Structures are given as structure tokens and as C-alpha cells.
PDB file of C-alpha atoms in Angstrom:
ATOM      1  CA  UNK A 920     271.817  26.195 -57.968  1.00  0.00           C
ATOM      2  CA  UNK A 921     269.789  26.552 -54.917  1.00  0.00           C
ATOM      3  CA  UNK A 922     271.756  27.540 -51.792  1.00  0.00           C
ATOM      4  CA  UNK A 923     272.964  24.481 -48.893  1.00  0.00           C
ATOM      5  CA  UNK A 924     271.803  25.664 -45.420  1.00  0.00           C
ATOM      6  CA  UNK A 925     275.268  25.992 -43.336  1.00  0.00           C
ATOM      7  CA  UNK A 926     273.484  23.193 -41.064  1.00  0.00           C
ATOM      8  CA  UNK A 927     272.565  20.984 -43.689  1.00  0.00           C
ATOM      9  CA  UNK A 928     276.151  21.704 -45.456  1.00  0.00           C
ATOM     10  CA  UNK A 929     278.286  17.895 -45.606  1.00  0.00           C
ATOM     11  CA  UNK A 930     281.235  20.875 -44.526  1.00  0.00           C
ATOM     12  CA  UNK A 931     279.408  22.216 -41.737  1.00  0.00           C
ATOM     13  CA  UNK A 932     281.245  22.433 -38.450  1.00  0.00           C
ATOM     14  CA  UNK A 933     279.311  19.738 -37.479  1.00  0.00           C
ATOM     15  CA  UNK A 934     280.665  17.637 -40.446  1.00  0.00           C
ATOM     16  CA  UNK A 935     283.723  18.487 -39.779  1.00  0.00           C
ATOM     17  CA  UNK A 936     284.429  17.590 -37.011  1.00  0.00           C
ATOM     18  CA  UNK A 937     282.860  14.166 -36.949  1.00  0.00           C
ATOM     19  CA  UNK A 938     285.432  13.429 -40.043  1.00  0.00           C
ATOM     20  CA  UNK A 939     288.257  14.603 -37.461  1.00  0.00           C
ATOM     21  CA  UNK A 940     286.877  12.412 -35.217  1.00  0.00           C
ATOM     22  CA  UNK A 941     286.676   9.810 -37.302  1.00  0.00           C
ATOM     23  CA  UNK A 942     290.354  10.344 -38.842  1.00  0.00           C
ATOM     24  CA  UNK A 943     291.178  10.341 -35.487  1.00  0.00           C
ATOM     25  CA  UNK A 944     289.895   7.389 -34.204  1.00  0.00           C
ATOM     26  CA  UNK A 945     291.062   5.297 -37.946  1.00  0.00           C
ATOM     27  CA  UNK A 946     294.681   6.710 -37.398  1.00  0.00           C
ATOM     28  CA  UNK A 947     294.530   5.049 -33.408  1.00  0.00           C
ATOM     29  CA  UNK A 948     293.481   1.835 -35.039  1.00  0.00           C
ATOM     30  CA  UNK A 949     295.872   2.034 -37.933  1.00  0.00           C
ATOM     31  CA  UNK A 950     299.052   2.728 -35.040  1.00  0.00           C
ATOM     32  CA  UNK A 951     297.667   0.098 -32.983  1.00  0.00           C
ATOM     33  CA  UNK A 952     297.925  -2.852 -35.839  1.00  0.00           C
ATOM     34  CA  UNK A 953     301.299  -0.969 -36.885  1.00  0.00           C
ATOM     35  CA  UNK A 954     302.626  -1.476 -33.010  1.00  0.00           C
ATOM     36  CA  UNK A 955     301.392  -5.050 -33.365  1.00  0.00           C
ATOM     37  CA  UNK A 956     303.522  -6.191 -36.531  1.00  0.00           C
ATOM     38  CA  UNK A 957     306.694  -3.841 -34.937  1.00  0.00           C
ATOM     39  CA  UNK A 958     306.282  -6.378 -31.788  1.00  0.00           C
ATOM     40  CA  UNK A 959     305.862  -9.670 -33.423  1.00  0.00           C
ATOM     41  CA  UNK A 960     307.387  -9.011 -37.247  1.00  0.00           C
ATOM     42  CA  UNK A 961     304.212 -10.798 -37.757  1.00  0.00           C
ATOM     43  CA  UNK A 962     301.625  -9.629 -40.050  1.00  0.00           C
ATOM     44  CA  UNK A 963     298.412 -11.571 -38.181  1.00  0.00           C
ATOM     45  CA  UNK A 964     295.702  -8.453 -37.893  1.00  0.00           C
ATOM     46  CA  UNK A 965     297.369  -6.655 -41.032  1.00  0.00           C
ATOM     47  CA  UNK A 966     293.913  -7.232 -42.948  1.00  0.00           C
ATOM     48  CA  UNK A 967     291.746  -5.269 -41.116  1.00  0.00           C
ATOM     49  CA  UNK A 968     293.214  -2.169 -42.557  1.00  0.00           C
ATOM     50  CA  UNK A 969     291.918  -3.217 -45.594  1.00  0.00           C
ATOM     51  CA  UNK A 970     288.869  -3.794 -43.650  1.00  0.00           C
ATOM     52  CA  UNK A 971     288.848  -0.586 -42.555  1.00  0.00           C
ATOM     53  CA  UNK A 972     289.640   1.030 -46.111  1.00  0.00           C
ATOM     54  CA  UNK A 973     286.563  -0.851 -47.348  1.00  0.00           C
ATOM     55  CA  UNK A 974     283.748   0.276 -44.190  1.00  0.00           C
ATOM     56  CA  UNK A 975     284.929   4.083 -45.330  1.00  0.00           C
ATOM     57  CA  UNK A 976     284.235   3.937 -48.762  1.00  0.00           C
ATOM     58  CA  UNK A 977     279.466   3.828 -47.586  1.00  0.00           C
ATOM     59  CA  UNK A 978     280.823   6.750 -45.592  1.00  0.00           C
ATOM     60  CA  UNK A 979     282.477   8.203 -48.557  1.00  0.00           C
ATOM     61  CA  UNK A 980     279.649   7.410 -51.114  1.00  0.00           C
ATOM     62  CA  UNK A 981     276.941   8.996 -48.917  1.00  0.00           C
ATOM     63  CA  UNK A 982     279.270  11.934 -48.518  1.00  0.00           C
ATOM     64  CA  UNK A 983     279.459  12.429 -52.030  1.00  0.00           C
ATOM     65  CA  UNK A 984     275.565  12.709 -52.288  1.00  0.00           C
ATOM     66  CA  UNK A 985     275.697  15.095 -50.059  1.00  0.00           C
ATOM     67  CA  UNK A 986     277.962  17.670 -51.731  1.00  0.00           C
ATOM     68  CA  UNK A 987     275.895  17.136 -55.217  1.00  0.00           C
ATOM     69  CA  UNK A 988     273.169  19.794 -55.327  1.00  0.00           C
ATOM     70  CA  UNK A 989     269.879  19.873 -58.021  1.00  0.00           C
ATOM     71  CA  UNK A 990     270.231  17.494 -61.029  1.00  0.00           C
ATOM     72  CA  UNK A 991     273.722  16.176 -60.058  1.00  0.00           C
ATOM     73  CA  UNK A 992     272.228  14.503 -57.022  1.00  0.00           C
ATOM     74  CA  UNK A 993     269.443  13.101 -59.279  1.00  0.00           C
ATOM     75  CA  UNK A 994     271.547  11.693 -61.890  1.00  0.00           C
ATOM     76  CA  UNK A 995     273.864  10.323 -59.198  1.00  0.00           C
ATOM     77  CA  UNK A 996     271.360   8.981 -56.543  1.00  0.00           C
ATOM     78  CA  UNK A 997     270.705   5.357 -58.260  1.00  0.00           C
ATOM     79  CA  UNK A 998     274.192   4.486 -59.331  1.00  0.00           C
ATOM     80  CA  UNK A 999     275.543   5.667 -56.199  1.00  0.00           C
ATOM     81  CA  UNK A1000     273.227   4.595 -54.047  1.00  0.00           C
ATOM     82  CA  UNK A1001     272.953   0.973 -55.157  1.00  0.00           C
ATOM     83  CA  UNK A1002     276.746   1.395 -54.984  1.00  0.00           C
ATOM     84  CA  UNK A1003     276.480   2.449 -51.201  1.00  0.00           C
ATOM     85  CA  UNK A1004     274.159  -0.175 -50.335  1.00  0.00           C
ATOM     86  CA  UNK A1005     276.982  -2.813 -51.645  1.00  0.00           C
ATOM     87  CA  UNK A1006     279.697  -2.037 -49.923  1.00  0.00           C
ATOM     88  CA  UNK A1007     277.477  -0.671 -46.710  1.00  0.00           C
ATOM     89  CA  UNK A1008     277.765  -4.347 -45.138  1.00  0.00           C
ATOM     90  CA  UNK A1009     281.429  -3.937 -45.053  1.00  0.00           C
ATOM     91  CA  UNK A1010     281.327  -1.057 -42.200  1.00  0.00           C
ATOM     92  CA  UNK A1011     279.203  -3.230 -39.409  1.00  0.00           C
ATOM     93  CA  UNK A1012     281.127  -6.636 -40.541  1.00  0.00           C
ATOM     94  CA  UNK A1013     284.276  -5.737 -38.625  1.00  0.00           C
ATOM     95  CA  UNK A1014     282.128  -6.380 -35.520  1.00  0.00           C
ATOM     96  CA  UNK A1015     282.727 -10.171 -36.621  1.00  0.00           C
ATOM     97  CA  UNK A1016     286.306  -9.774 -36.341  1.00  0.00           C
ATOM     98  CA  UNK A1017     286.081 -10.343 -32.558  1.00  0.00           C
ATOM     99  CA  UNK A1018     286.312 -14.329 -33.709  1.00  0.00           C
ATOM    100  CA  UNK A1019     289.860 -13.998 -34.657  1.00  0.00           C
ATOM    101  CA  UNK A1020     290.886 -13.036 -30.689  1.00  0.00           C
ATOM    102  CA  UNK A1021     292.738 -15.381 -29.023  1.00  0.00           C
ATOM    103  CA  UNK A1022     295.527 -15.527 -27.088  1.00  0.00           C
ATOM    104  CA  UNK A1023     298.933 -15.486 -29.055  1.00  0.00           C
ATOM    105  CA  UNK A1024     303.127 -15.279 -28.411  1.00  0.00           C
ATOM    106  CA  UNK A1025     304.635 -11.917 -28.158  1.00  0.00           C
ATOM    107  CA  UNK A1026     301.297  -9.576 -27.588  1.00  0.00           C
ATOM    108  CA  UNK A1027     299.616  -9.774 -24.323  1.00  0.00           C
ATOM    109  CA  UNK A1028     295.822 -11.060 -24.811  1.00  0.00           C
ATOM    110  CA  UNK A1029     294.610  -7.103 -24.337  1.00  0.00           C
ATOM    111  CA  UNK A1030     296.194  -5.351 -26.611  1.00  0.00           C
ATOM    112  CA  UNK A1031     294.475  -7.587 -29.541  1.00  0.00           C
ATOM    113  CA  UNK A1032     291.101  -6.860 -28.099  1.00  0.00           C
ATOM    114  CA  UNK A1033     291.554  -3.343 -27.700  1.00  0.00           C
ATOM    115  CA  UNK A1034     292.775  -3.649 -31.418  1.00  0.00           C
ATOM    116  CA  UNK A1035     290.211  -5.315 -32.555  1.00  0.00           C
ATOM    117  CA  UNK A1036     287.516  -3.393 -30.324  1.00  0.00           C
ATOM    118  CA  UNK A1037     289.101  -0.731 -32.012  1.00  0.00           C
ATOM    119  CA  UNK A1038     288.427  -1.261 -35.316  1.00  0.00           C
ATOM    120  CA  UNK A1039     285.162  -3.151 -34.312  1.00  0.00           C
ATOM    121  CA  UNK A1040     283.859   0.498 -32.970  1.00  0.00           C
ATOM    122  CA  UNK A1041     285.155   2.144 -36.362  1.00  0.00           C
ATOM    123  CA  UNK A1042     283.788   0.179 -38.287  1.00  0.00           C
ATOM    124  CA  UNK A1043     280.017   0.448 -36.623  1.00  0.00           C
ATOM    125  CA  UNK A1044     280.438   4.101 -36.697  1.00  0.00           C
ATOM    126  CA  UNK A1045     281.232   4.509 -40.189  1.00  0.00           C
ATOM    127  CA  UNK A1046     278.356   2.432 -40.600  1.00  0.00           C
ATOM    128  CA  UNK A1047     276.033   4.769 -38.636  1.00  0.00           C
ATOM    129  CA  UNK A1048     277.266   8.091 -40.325  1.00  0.00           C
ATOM    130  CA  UNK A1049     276.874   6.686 -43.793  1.00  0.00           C
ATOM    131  CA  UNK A1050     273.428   5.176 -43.002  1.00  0.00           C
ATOM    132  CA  UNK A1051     272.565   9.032 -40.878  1.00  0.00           C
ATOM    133  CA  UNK A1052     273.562  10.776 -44.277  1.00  0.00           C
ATOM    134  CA  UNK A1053     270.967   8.722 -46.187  1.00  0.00           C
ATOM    135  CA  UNK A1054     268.428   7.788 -44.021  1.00  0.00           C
ATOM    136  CA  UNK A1055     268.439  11.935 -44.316  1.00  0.00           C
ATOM    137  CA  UNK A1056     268.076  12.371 -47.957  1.00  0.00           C
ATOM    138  CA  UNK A1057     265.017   9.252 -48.272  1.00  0.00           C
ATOM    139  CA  UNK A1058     263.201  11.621 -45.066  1.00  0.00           C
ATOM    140  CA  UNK A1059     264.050  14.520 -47.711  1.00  0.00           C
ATOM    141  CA  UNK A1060     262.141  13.013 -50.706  1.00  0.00           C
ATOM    142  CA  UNK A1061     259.588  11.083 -49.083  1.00  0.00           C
ATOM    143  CA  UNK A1062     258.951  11.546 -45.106  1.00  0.00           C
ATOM    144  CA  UNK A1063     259.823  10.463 -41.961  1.00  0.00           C
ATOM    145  CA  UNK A1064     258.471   7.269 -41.771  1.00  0.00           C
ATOM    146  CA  UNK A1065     260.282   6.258 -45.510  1.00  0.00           C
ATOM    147  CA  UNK A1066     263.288   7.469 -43.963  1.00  0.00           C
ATOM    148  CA  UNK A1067     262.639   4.826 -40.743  1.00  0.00           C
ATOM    149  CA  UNK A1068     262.046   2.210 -43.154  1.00  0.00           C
ATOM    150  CA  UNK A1069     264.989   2.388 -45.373  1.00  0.00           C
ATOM    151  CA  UNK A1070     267.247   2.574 -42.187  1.00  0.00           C
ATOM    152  CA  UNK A1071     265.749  -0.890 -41.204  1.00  0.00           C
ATOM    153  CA  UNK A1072     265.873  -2.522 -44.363  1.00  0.00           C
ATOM    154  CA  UNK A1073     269.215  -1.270 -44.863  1.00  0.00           C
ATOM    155  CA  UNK A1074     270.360  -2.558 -41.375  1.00  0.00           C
ATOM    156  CA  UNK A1075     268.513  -5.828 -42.142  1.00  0.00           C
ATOM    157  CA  UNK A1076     270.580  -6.648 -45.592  1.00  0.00           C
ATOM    158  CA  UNK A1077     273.804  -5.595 -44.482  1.00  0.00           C
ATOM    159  CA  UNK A1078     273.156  -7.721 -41.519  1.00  0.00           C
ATOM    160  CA  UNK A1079     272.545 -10.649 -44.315  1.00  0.00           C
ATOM    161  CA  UNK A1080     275.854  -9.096 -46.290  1.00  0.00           C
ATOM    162  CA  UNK A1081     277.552  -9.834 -42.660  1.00  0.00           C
ATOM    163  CA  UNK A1082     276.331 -13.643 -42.786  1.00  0.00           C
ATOM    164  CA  UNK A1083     277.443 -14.124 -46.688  1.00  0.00           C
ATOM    165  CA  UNK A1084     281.210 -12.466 -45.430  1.00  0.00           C
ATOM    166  CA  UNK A1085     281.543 -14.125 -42.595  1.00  0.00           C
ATOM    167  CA  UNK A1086     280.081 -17.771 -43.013  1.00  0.00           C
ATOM    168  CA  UNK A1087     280.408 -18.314 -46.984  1.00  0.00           C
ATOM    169  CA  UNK A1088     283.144 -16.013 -47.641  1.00  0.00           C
ATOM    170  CA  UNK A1089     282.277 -13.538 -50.362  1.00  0.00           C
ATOM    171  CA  UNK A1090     282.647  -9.821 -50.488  1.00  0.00           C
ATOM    172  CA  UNK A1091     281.087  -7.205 -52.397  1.00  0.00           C
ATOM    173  CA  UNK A1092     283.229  -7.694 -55.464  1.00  0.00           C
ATOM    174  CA  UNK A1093     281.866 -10.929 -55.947  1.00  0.00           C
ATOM    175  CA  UNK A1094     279.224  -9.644 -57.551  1.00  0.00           C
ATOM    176  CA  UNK A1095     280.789  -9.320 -60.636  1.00  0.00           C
ATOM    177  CA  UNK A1096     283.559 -11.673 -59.992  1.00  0.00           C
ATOM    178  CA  UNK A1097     281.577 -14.416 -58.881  1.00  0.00           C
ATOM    179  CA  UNK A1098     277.468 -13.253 -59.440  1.00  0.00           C
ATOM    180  CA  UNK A1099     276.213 -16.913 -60.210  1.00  0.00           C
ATOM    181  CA  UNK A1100     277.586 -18.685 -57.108  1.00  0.00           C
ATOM    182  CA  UNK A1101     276.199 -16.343 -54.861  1.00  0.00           C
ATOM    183  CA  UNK A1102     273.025 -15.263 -56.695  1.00  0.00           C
ATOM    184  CA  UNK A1103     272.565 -19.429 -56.603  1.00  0.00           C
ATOM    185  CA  UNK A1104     273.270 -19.438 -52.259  1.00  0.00           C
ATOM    186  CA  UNK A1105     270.929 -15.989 -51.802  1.00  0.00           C
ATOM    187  CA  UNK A1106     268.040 -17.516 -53.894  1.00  0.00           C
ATOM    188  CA  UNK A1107     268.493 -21.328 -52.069  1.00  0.00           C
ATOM    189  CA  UNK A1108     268.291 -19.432 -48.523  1.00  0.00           C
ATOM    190  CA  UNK A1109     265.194 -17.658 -49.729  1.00  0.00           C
ATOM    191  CA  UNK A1110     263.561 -20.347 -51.156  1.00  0.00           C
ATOM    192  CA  UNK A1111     264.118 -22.905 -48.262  1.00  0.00           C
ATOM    193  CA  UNK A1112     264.513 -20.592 -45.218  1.00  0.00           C
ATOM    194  CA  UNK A1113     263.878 -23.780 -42.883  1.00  0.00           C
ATOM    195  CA  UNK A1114     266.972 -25.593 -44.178  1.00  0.00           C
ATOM    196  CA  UNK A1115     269.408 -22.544 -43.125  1.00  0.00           C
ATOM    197  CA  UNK A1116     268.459 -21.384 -39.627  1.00  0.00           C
ATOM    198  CA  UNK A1117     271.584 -20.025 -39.337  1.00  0.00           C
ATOM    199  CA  UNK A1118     271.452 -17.412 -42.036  1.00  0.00           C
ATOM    200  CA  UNK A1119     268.174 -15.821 -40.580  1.00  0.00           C
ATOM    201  CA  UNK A1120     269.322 -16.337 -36.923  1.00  0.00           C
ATOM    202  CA  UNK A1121     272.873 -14.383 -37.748  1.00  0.00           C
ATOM    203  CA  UNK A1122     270.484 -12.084 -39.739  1.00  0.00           C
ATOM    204  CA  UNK A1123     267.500 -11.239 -37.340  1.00  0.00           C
ATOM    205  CA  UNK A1124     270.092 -11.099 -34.425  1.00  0.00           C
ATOM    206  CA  UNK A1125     272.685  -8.655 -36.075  1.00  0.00           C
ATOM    207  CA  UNK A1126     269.910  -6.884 -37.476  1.00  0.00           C
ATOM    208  CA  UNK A1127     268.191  -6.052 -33.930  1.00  0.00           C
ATOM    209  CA  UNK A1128     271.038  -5.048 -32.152  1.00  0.00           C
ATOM    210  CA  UNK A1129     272.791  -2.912 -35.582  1.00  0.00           C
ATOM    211  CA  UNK A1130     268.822  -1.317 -35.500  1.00  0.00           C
ATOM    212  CA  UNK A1131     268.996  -0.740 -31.376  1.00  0.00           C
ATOM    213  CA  UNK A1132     272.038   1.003 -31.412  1.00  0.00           C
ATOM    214  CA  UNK A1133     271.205   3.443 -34.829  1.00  0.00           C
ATOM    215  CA  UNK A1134     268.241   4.144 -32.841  1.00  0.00           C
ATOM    216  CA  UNK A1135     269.929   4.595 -29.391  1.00  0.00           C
ATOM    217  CA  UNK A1136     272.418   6.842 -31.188  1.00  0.00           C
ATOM    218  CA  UNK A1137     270.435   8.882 -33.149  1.00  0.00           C
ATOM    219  CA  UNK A1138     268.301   9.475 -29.727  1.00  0.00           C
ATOM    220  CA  UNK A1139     271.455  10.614 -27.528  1.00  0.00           C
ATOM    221  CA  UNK A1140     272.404  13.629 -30.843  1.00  0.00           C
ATOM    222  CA  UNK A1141     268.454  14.666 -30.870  1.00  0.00           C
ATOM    223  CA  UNK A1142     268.989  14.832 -26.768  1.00  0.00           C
ATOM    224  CA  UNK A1143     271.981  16.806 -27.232  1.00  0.00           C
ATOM    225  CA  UNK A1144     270.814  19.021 -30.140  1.00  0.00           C
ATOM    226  CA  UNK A1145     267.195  19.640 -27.477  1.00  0.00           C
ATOM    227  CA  UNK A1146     269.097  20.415 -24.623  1.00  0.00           C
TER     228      UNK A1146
END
């Protein structure tokens, strides 16, 4: 088995410590819904740790093609990756949670967005570190440009995964719990893209800005890397 570069290594110091950061940042939104329900009894923002559970496991997929070395990471590339780029949506879609903030008893107004903001930011950067790892091994295997491409793409669909969460309520699982239904709502958006502006506005809109701030930070850790 050929030899991982320190640098390259998903348990280089430099992995490491993004996951501590990370955990970090996971366990300050985990203690701030916790302090929430402790101040109300109520359970209102209780979901998004489920929410959060589900943006870690792209991060956790992309992580696991990045230990596998040689014919491991063959045999586990397609599975896996069509596994990451289901449940990849689910990292950026927290953003979206922002709709539930609104002014309720017993919690002043800014401690539910700096829950929710909370979240919201681990959610993108799951998102980003997931989409770093294999944006990373497509530059690998076919070139810088590829590499680009799939990023875009990727950022593109999840931003259409976002719309089919958010606005028609369905989830990843749905694809084998309810594949008909929403193969049926994909294909009718596709075929008649006039009659649901919405869909490609949400999707062209969240895709830009998801694909402006990949870009913007992947830029600032090349400037920090060059300096």
C-alpha cells in the first residue's frame, strides 16, 4: 500500500484540528438549543440537532474516502460517493432554517438567531469541508478544471436538494421511501421549467452565493497557506 503524504493524511494536523474545530463549534450549538428547552421546557428548535446529525454524515462520508488507500478507495468511490452526494444537500439546508425565527415567550428574540446562526454557520461549513475533501480527490483523478466542475455541479444540486426540503418537504430518505412521488415532481420541473420559476430561482440563487463563498473560502486557505 503506497504511503499517505503527512499533508495529504485525513489525520494530519491540519485535519485535526479542523475536526476540533468543528466539534467545537457543533457542541456550542448543541448547548445553545439545550439552554433553550432548560428556559422554556419547550422543545421548539429541538430538530435541528437532528439537522445537524444529518449535515455531518457528507463530512463523514468524504472522510472515509480519504482514509481508504489503493483498491479500497476504488471499490468504495461509487457507492460512497453517490451516497455523499445524497445526503450533501442536508449540510447547506440549515441555512433555510433562518425562516423559523421569530419572536417567541420566554427567550429574548437574540438568542434564537444566534442559535440558529449557529447552526446555520455549521451546517455551511460541514458543507464546505466535505465538498474540499472531494472536489480534492476528482482534481486527483482527472485535473483541475474536473475538480472546478464537480464543485459547481455539486453546489448546483444540493442547492435543488435545498428547494425539494424546504418547499415540498422530502429528505434524502425519500428516495427509497417515497422514489415515485419525487422522481414524478423532479422530472415535471425539468420538463416544464417555465411553470415552476420558483424551483430554478431558489436554485440559481442558492447556488451562486453556496459557489461564491466555496470559492471565497478556498481563496482566504490558499492566501494563508502563500503567505
Amino acid at each position: 500500500m503506497q504511503a499517505v503524504p503527512l499533508s495529504n493524511s485525513p489525520f494530519s494536523r491540519a485535519r485535526l484540528t479542523l475536526m476540533f474545530v468543528l466539534g467545537t463549534s457543533l457542541a456550542l450549538s448543541f448547548l445553545l438549543i439545550v439552554g433553550r428547552v432548560l428556559m422554556t421546557g419547550h422543545f421548539t428548535f429541538l430538530f435541528l440537532i437532528w439537522n445537524l446529525f444529518l449535515a455531518v454524515i457528507p463530512f463523514a462520508l468524504s472522510t472515509l474516502l480519504g482514509i481508504a488507500q489503493g483498491p479500497l478507495r476504488v471499490r468504495l468511490l461509487l457507492p460512497v460517493g453517490a451516497a455523499w452526494l445524497l445526503f450533501f444537500p442536508n449540510a447547506p439546508y440549515i441555512l433555510t432554517d433562518l425562516f423559523h425565527l421569530d419572536a417567541r415567550p420566554g427567550v429574548p428574540l437574540w438568542y434564537d438567531l444566534a442559535l440558529i446562526l449557529s447552526c446555520a454557520w455549521n451546517g455551511l461549513m460541514l458543507a464546505y469541508a466535505s465538498l474540499s475533501d472531494m472536489q480534492r480527490l476528482v482534481q486527483a483523478r482527472l485535473g483541475f478544471w474536473s475538480g472546478w466542475v464537480f464543485a459547481t455541479l455539486a453546489l448546483l444540486l444540493s442547492s435543488f436538494g435545498i428547494y425539494l426540503g424546504r418547499y415540498l418537504r422530502f429528505n434524502s430518505w425519500d428516495v427509497l421511501a417515497n422514489p415515485l412521488t419525487l422522481f414524478y415532481d423532479i422530472v415535471n420541473r425539468i420538463l416544464h421549467p417555465f411553470s415552476f420559476p420558483g424551483t430554478w430561482g431558489v436554485t440559481l440563487v442558492f447556488g451562486l452565493f453556496l459557489l461564491v463563498g466555496y470559492g471565497t473560502v478556498r481563496l482566504m486557505g490558499r492566501a494563508q497557506v502563500e503567505a
